[in-house]
Tab-separated table of C-alpha atoms and ligand atoms in Angstrom:
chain	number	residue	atom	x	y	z
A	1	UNK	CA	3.576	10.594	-28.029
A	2	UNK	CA	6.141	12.817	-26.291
A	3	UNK	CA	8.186	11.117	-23.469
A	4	UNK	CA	7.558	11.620	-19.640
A	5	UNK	CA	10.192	11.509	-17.005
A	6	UNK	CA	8.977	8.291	-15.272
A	7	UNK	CA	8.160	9.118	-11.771
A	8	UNK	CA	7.360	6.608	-8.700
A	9	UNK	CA	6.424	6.265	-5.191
A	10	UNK	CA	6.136	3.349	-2.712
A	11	UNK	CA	4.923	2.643	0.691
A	12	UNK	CA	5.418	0.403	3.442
A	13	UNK	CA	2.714	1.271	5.957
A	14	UNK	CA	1.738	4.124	8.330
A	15	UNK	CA	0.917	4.418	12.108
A	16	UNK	CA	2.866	5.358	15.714
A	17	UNK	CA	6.398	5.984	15.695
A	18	UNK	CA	8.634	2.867	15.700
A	19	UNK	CA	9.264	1.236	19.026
A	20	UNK	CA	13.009	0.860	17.367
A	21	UNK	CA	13.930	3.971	16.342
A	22	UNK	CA	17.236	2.351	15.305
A	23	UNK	CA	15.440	-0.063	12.881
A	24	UNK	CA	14.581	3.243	10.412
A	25	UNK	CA	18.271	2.637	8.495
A	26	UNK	CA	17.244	-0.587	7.775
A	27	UNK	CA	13.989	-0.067	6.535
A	28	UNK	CA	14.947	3.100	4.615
A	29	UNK	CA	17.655	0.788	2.649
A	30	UNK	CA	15.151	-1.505	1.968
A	31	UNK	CA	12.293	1.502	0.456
A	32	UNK	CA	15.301	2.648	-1.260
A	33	UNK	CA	16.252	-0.686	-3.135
A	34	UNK	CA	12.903	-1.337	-3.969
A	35	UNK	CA	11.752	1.645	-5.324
A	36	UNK	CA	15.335	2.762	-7.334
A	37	UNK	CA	14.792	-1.113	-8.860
A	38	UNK	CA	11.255	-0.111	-9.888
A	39	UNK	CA	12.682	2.720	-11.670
A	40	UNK	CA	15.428	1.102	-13.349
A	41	UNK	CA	12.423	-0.834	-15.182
A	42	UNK	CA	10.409	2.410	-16.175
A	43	UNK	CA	14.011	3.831	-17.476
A	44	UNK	CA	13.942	0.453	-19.507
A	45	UNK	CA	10.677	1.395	-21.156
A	46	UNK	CA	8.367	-0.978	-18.932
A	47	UNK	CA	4.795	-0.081	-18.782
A	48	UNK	CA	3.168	1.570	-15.278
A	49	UNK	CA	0.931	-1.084	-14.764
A	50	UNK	CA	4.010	-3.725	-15.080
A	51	UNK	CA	6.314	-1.810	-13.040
A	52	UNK	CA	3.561	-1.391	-10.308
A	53	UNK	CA	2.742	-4.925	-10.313
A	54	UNK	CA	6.398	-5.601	-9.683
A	55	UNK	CA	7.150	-3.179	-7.022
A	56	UNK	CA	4.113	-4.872	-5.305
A	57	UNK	CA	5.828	-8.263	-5.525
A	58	UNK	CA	9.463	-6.782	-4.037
A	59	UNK	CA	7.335	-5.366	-1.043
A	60	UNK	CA	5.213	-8.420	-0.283
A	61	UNK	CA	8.703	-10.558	-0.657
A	62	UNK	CA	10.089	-8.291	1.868
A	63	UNK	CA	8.983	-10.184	5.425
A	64	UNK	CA	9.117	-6.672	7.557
A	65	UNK	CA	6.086	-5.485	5.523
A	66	UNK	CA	2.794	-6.311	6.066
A	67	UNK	CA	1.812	-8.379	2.970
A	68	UNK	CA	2.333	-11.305	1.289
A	69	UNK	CA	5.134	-13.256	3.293
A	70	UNK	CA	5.308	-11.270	6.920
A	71	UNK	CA	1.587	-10.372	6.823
A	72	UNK	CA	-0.200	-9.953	10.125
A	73	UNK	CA	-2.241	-13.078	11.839
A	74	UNK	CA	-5.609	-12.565	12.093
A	75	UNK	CA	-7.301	-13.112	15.634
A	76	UNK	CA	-7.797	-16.348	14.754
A	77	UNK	CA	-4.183	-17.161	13.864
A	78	UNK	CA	-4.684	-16.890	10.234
A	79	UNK	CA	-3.504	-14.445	7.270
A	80	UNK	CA	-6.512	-13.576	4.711
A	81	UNK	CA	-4.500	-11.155	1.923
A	82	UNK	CA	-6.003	-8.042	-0.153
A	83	UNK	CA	-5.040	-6.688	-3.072
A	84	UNK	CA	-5.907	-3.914	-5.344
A	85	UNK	CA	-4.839	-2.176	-8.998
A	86	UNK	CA	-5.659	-0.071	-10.587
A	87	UNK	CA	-4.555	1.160	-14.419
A	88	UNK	CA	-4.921	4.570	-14.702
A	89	UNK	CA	-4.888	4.710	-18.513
A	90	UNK	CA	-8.098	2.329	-18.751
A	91	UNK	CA	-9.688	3.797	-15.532
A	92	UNK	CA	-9.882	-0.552	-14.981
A	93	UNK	CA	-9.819	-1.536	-11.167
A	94	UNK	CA	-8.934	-5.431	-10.021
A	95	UNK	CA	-8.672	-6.901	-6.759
A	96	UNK	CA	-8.258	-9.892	-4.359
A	97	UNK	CA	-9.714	-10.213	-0.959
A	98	UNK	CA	-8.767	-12.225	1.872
A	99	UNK	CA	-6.903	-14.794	-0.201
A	100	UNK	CA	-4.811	-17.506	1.693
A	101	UNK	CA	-1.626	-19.322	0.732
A	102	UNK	CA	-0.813	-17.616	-1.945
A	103	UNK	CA	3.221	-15.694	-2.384
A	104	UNK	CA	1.765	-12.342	-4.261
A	105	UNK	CA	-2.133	-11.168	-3.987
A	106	UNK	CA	-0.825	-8.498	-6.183
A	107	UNK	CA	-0.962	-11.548	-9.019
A	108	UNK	CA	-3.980	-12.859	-8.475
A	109	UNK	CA	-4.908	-8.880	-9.138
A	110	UNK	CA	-3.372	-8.197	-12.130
A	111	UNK	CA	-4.481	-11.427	-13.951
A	112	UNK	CA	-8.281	-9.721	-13.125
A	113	UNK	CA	-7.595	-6.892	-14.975
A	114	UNK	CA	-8.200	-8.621	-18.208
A	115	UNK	CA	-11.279	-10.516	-16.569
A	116	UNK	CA	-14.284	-9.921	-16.940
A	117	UNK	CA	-15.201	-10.833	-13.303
A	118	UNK	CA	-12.466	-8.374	-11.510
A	119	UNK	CA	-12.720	-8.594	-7.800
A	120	UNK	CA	-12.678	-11.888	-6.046
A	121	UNK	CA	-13.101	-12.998	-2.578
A	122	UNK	CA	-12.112	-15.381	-0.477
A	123	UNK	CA	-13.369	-18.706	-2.091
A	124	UNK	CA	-12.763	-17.091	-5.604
A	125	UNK	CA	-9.874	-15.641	-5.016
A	126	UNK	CA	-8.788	-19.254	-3.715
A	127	UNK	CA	-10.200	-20.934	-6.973
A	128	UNK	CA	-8.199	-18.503	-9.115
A	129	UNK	CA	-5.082	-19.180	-7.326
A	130	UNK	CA	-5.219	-22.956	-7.621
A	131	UNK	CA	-6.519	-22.272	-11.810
A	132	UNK	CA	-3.261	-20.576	-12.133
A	133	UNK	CA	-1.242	-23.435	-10.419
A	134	UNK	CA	0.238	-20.929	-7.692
A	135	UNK	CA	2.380	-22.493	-5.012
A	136	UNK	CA	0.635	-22.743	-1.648
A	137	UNK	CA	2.785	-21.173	0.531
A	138	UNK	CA	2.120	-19.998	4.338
A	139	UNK	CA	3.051	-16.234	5.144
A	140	UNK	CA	3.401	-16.492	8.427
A	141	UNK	CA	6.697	-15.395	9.976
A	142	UNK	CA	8.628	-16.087	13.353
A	143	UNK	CA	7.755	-12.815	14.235
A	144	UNK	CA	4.185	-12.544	13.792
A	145	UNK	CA	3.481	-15.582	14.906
A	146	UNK	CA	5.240	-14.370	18.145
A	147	UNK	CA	3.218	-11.097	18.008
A	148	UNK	CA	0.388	-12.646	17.455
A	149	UNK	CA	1.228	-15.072	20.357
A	150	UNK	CA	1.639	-12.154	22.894
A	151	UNK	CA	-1.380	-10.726	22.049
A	152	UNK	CA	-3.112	-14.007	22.959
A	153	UNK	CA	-0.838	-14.316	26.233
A	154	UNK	CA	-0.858	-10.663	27.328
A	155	UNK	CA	-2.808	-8.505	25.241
A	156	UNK	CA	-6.284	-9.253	23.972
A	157	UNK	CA	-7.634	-5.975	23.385
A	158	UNK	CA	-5.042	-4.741	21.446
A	159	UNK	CA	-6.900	-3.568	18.017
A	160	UNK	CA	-4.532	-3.941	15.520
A	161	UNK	CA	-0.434	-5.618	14.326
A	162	UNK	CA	2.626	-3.718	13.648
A	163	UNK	CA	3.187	-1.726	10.678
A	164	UNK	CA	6.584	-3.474	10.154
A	165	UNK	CA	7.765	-6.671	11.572
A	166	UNK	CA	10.037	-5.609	14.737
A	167	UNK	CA	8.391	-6.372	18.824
A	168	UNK	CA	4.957	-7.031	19.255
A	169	UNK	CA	3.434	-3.515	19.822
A	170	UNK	CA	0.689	-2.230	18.654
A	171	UNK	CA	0.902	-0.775	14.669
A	172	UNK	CA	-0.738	-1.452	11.217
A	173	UNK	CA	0.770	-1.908	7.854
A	174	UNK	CA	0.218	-1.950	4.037
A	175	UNK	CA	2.155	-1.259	0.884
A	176	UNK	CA	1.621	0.647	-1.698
A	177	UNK	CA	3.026	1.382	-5.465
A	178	UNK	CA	2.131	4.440	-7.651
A	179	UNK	CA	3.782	4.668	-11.147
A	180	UNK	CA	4.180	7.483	-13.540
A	181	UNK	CA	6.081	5.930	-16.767
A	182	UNK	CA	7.466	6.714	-19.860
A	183	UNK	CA	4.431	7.234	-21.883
A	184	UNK	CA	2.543	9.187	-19.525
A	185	UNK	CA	0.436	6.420	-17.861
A	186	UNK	CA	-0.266	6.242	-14.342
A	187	UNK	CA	-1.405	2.797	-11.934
A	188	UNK	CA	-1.862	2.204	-8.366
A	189	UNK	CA	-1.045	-0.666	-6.441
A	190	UNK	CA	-1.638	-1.725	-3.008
A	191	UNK	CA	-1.553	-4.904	-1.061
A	192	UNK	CA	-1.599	-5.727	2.597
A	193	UNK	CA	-2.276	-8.472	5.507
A	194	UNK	CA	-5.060	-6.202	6.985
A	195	UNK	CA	-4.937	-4.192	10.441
A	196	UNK	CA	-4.159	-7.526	11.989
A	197	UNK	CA	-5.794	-9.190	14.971
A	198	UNK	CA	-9.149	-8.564	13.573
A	199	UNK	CA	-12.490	-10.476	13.067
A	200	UNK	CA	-12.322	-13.312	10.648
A	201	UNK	CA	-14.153	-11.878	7.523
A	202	UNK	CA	-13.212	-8.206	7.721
A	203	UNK	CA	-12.517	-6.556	4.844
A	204	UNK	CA	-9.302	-4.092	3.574
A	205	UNK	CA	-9.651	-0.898	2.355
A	206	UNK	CA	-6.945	-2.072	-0.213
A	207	UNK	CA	-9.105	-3.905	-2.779
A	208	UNK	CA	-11.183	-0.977	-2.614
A	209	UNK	CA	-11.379	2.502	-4.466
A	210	UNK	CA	-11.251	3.927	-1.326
A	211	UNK	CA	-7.871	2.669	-0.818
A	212	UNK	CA	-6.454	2.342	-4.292
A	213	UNK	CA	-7.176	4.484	-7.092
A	214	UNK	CA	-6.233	5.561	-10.649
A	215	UNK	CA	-7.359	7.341	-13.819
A	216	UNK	CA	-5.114	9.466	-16.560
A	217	UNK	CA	-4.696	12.502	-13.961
A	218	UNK	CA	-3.477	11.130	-10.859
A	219	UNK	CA	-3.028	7.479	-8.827
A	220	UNK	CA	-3.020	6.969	-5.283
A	221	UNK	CA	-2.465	4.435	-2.667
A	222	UNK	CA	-3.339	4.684	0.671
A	223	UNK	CA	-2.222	3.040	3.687
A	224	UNK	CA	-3.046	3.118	7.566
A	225	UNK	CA	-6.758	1.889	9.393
A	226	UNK	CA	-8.594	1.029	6.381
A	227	UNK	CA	-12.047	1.951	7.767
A	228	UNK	CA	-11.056	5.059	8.449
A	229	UNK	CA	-9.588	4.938	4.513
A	230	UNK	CA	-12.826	3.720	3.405
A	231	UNK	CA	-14.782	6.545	5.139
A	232	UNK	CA	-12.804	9.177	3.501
A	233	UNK	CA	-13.092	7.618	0.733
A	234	UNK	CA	-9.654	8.907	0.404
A	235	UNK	CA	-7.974	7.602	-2.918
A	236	UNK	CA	-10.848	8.075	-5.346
A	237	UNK	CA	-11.581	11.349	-3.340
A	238	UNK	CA	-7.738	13.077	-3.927
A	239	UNK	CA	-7.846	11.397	-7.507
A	240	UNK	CA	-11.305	13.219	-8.041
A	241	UNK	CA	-10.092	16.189	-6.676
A	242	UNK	CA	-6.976	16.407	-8.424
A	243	UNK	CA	-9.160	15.320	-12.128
A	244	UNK	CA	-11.514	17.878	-11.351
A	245	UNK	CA	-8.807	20.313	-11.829
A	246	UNK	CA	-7.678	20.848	-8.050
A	247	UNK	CA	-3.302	21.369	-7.812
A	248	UNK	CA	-2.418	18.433	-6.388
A	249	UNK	CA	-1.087	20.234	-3.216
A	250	UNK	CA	-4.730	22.047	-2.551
A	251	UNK	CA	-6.113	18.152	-2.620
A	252	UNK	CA	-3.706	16.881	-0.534
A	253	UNK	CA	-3.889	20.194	2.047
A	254	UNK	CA	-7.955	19.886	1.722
A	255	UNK	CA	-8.183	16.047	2.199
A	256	UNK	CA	-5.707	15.494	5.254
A	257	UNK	CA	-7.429	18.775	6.591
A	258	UNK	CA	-10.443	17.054	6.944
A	259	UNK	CA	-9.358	13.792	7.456
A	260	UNK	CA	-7.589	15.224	10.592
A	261	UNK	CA	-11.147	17.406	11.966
A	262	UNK	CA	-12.309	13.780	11.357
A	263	UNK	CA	-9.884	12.023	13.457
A	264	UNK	CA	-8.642	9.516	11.030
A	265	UNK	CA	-5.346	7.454	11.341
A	266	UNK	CA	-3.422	6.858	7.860
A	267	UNK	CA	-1.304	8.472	4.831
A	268	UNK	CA	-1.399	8.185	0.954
A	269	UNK	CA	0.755	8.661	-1.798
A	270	UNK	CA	0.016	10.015	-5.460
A	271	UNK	CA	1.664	10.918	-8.513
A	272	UNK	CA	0.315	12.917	-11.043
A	273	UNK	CA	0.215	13.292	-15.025
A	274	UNK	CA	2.392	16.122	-14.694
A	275	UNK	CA	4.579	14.263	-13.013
A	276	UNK	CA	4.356	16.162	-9.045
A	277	UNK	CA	4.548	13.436	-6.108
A	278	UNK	CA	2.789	14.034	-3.082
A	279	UNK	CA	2.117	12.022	0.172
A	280	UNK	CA	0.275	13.321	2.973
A	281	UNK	CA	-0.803	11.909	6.650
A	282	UNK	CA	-2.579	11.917	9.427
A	283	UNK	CA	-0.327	9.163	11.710
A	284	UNK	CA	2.719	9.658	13.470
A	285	UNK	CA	4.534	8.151	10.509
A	286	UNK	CA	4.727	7.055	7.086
A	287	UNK	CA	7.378	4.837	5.511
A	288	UNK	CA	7.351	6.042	1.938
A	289	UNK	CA	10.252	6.190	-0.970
A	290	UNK	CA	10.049	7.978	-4.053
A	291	UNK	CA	12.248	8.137	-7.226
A	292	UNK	CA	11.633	11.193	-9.781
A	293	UNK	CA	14.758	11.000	-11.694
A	294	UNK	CA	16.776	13.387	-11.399
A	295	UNK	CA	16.471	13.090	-7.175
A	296	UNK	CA	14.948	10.196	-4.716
A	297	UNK	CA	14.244	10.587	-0.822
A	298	UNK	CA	11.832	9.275	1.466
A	299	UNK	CA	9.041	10.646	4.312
A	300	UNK	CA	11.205	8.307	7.382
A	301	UNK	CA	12.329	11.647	8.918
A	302	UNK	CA	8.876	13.317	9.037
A	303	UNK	CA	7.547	15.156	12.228
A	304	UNK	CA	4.536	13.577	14.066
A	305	UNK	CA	0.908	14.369	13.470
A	306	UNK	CA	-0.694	15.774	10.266
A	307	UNK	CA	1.765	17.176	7.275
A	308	UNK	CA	1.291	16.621	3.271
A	309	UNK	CA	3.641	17.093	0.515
A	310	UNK	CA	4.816	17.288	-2.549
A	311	UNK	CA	8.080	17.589	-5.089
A	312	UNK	CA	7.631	19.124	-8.362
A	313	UNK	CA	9.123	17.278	-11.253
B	1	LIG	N1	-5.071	-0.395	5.314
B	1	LIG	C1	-5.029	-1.761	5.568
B	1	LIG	C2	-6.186	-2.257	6.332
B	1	LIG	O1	-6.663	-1.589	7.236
B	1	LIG	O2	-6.633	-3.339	6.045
């Protein structure tokens, strides 16, 4: 098989501007490290699915994203977890949802992908975890715990938490790794705390097609409110697109077009087989990183409101 120029692209969440504008250099640095480490290990010959899996796990380490440690509470004080992957080459989707105590939902998802049972909630996500001897840890952080405090004190019909960890304003979260490597394969990866604040029992677009998606042509993750994800159906739909033959711009132009007429709050990021990586949204912001190899950059700077794109390998 010829070689491919690896190619990636992260996330850390979409929604309003920051309340901090000041905070962006910090949270650039922290995109940046993540996603050139990610590439190192695609330069190194690692597989996409392996290199996905692991940017997942630097992004839920990282407490000013929302997932794993520094998810959002809950309304009820808790953090249920989702997780979704996706390997393109197989077409094979796994997934966790609303999993407690547990470091990396992304792990519980990957060890589904050679199950034959590959999306587990809540009790069997729990049941998996504890099989696999995972430390129980709690993801709760200083922070949200105090945002989810002030919403309590001050605030009770605020919807949804911050998309990073900074003052307790209203924002939502998720992250997100898509993964061109050497040999041409693509996976998705997405993980998140939810849109915070919400219902006991709701459930992420993230361990969802609609929010994660992957086959040989493209892979996408998307981030922002995941039921207005999930009504767009917007991963499998750009993937789809984009399969069916569509350039990868026209699906991203077409989709956010609509998603926009249709009012809808979030972003996504893809990569392709031919190695083009595109993001698009509909929210004020998105925090994505990409790599490509011979050039890196990120979406921080973006205008406000609707705007796609995508750079050409
Ligand atoms: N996109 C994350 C969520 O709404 O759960």
């Amino acid at each position: 098989m010829t070689e491919t120029i690896p190619k990636v692209i992260i996330h850390g969440g979409a929604g309003p501007a920051l309340a901090d504008q000041s905070a962006l250099g910090a949270i650039r640095q922290d995109l940046h490290t993540i996603v050139a480490s990610i590439y190192q290990r695609l330069q190194q010959g690692a597989p996409a699915l392996d290199c996905t899996v692991y940017g997942c796990q630097q992004l839920e380490a990282n407490p000013r994203f929302n997932a794993g440690y520094g998810s959002v509470l809950q309304s009820d004080g808790q953090v249920r977890m989702s997780a979704g992957l996706m390997d393109g080459a197989r077409q094979s989707f796994s997934g966790v949802i609303n999993t407690t105590g547990v470091a990396h939902p992304i792990d519980l998802a990957a060890f589904l992908q050679s199950s034959c049972d590959r999306v587990l909630a809540e009790t069997g996500a729990a049941e998996l975890a504890r099989e696999l001897a995972l430390p129980l840890v709690d993801p709760r952080t200083a922070l949200r715990l105090q945002e989810w405090i002030a919403w309590r004190q001050q605030d009770a019909d605020q919807t949804m938490a911050g998309v990073v960890a900074e003052d307790p304003r209203a924002r939502r979260g998720t992250i997100g790794v898509v993964v061109l490597d050497g040999q041409g394969q693509l996976a998705a990866g997405t993980s998140t705390g939810g849109r915070g604040l919400e219902r006991p029992g709701r459930v992420s677009d993230a361990a969802m097609p609609a929010g994660n998606y992957a086959n040989p042509f493209a892979a996408v993750s998307c981030t922002g409110i995941g039921e207005d994800i999930i009504d767009e159906c917007l991963a499998a739909r750009l993937v789809i697109r984009i399969s069916d033959g569509m350039g990868v711009g026209s699906a991203f132009a077409l989709s956010f077009a609509e998603a926009a007429r249709n009012q809808r709050d979030f972003g996504a990021i893809a990569v392709t087989r031919q190695g083009e990586v595109a993001w698009g949204k509909t929210s004020a912001m998105l925090l994505a990183a990409y790599h490509i190899g011979t050039t890196w950059g990120d979406t921080l700077d973006l205008d406000t409101g609707l705007l796609t794109g995508v750079v050409c390998p």
